[in-house]
CSV table of C-alpha atoms in Angstrom, one decimal:
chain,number,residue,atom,x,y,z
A,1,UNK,CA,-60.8,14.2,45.7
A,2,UNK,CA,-59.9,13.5,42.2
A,3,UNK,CA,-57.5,11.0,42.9
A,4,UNK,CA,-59.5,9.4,45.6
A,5,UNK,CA,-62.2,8.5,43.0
A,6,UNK,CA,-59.4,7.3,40.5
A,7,UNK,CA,-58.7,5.0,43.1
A,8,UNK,CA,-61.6,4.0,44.2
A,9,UNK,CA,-62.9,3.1,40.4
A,10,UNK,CA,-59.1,1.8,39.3
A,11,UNK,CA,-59.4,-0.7,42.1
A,12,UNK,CA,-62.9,-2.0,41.5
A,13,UNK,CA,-64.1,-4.4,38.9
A,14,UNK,CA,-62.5,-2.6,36.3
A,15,UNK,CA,-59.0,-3.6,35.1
A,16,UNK,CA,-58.2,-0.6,33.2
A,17,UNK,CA,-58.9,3.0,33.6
A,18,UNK,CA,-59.2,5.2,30.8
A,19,UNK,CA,-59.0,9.4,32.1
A,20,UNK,CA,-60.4,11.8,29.7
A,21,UNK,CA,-60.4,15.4,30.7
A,22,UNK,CA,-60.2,18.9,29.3
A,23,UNK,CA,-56.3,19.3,29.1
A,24,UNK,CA,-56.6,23.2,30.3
A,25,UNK,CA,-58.7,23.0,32.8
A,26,UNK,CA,-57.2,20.0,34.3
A,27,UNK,CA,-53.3,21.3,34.6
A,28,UNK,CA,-53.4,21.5,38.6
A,29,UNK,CA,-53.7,17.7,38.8
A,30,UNK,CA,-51.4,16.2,36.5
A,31,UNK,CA,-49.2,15.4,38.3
A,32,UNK,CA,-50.8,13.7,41.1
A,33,UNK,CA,-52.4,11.7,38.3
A,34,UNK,CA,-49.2,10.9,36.8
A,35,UNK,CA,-48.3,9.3,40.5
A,36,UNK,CA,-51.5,7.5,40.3
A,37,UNK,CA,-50.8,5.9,37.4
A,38,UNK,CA,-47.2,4.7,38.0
A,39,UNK,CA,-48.6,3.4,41.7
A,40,UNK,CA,-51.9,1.4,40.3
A,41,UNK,CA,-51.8,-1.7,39.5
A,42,UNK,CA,-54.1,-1.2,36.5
A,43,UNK,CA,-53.4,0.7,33.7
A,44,UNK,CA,-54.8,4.2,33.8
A,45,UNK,CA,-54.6,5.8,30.1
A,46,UNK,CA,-55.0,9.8,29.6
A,47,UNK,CA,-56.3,11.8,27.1
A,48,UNK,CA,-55.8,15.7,28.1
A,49,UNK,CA,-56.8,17.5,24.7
A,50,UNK,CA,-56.1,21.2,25.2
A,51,UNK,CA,-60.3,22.2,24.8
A,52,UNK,CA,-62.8,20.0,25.4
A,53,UNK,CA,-65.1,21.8,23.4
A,54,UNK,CA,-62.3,20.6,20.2
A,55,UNK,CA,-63.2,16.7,21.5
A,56,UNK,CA,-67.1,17.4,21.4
A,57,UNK,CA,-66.5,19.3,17.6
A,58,UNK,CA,-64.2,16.9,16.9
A,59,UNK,CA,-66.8,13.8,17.8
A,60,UNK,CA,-69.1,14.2,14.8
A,61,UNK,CA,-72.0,14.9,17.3
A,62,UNK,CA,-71.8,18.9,15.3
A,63,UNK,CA,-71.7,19.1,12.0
A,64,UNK,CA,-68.1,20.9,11.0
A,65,UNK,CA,-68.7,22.0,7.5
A,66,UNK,CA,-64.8,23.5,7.2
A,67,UNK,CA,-62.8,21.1,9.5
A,68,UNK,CA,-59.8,23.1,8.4
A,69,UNK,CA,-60.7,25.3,11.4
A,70,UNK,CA,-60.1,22.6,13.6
A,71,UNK,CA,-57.2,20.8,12.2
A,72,UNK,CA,-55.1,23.9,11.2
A,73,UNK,CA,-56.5,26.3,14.4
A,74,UNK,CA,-53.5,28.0,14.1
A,75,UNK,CA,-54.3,29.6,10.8
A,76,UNK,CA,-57.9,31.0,12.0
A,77,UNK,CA,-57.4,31.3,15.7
A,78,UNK,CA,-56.3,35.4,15.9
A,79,UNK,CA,-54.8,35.6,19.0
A,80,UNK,CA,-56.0,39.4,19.6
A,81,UNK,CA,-59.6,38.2,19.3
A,82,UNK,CA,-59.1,34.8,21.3
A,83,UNK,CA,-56.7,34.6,24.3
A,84,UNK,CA,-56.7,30.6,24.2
A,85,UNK,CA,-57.3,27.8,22.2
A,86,UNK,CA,-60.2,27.0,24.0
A,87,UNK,CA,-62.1,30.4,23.8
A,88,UNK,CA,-61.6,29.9,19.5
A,89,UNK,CA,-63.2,25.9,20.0
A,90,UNK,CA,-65.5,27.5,22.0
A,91,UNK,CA,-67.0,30.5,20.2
A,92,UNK,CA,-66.9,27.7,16.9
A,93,UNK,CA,-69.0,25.2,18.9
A,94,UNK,CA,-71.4,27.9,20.0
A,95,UNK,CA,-72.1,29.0,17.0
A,96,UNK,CA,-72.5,25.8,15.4
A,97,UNK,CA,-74.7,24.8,18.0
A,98,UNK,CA,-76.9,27.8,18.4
A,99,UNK,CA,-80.0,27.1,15.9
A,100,UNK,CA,-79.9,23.3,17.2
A,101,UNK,CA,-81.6,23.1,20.4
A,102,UNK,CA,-81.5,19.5,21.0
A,103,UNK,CA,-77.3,20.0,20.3
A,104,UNK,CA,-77.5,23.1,22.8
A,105,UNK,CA,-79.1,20.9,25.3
A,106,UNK,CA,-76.2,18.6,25.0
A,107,UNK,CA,-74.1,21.4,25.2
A,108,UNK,CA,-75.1,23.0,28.2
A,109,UNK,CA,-75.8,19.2,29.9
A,110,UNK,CA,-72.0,18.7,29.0
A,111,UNK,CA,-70.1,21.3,30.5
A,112,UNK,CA,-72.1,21.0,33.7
A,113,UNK,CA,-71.2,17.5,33.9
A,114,UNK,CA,-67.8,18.2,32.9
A,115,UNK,CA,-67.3,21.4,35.1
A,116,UNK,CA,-68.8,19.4,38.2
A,117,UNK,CA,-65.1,16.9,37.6
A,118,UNK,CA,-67.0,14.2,38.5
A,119,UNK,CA,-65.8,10.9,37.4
A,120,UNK,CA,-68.5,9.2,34.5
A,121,UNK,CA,-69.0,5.4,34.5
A,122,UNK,CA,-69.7,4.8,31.2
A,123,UNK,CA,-70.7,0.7,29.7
């Protein structure tokens, strides 16, 4: 499906394709995108970061006070409280975002969109 879509949107007005996924979650179809990309005729770029949740924190759309937490994750990330990467980016983005509700809307908007895989046109 995923690579049906690519298609489909690499192929139409568009010249260039630009793939932006959560890196973790999207393992299963690397490879077929890798194919997809050597095959097209456009160029597809990728950008797989390991958590998603690091992108959004990363964005500026939350306000990191300490961005030490997410530069140097390996210093603050106890692996016998979090089993991934993503569960530390996580619990950090919830926690930012709890006293916000406009930010926990776009939270909660995000990884429905996001956990749907559907492909986002964006202009």
């Amino acid at each position: 499906m995923m690579l049906s879509n690519l298609s489909y949107h690499s192929s139409r007005k568009y010249k260039d394709t630009v793939v932006i996924a959560d890196g973790a979650a999207f393992g299963a179809e690397i490879a077929d995108l890798a194919e997809a990309q050597k095959q097209s005729p456009n160029k597809i770029a990728i950008f797989l970061p390991e958590s998603f949740e690091w992108l959004i924190l990363k964005s500026g759309l939350v306000d990191v006070s300490d961005t030490r937490k997410l530069d140097e994750a390996y210093d603050y990330a106890d692996s016998v409280e979090y089993m991934s990467w993503e569960q530390y980016f996580t619990k950090i983005l919830v926690d930012l975002t709890k006293e916000n509700k406009l930010k926990k809307v776009f939270e909660i908007a995000a990884f429905q969109v996001l956990s749907a895989g559907e492909i986002c046109e964006c202009y």
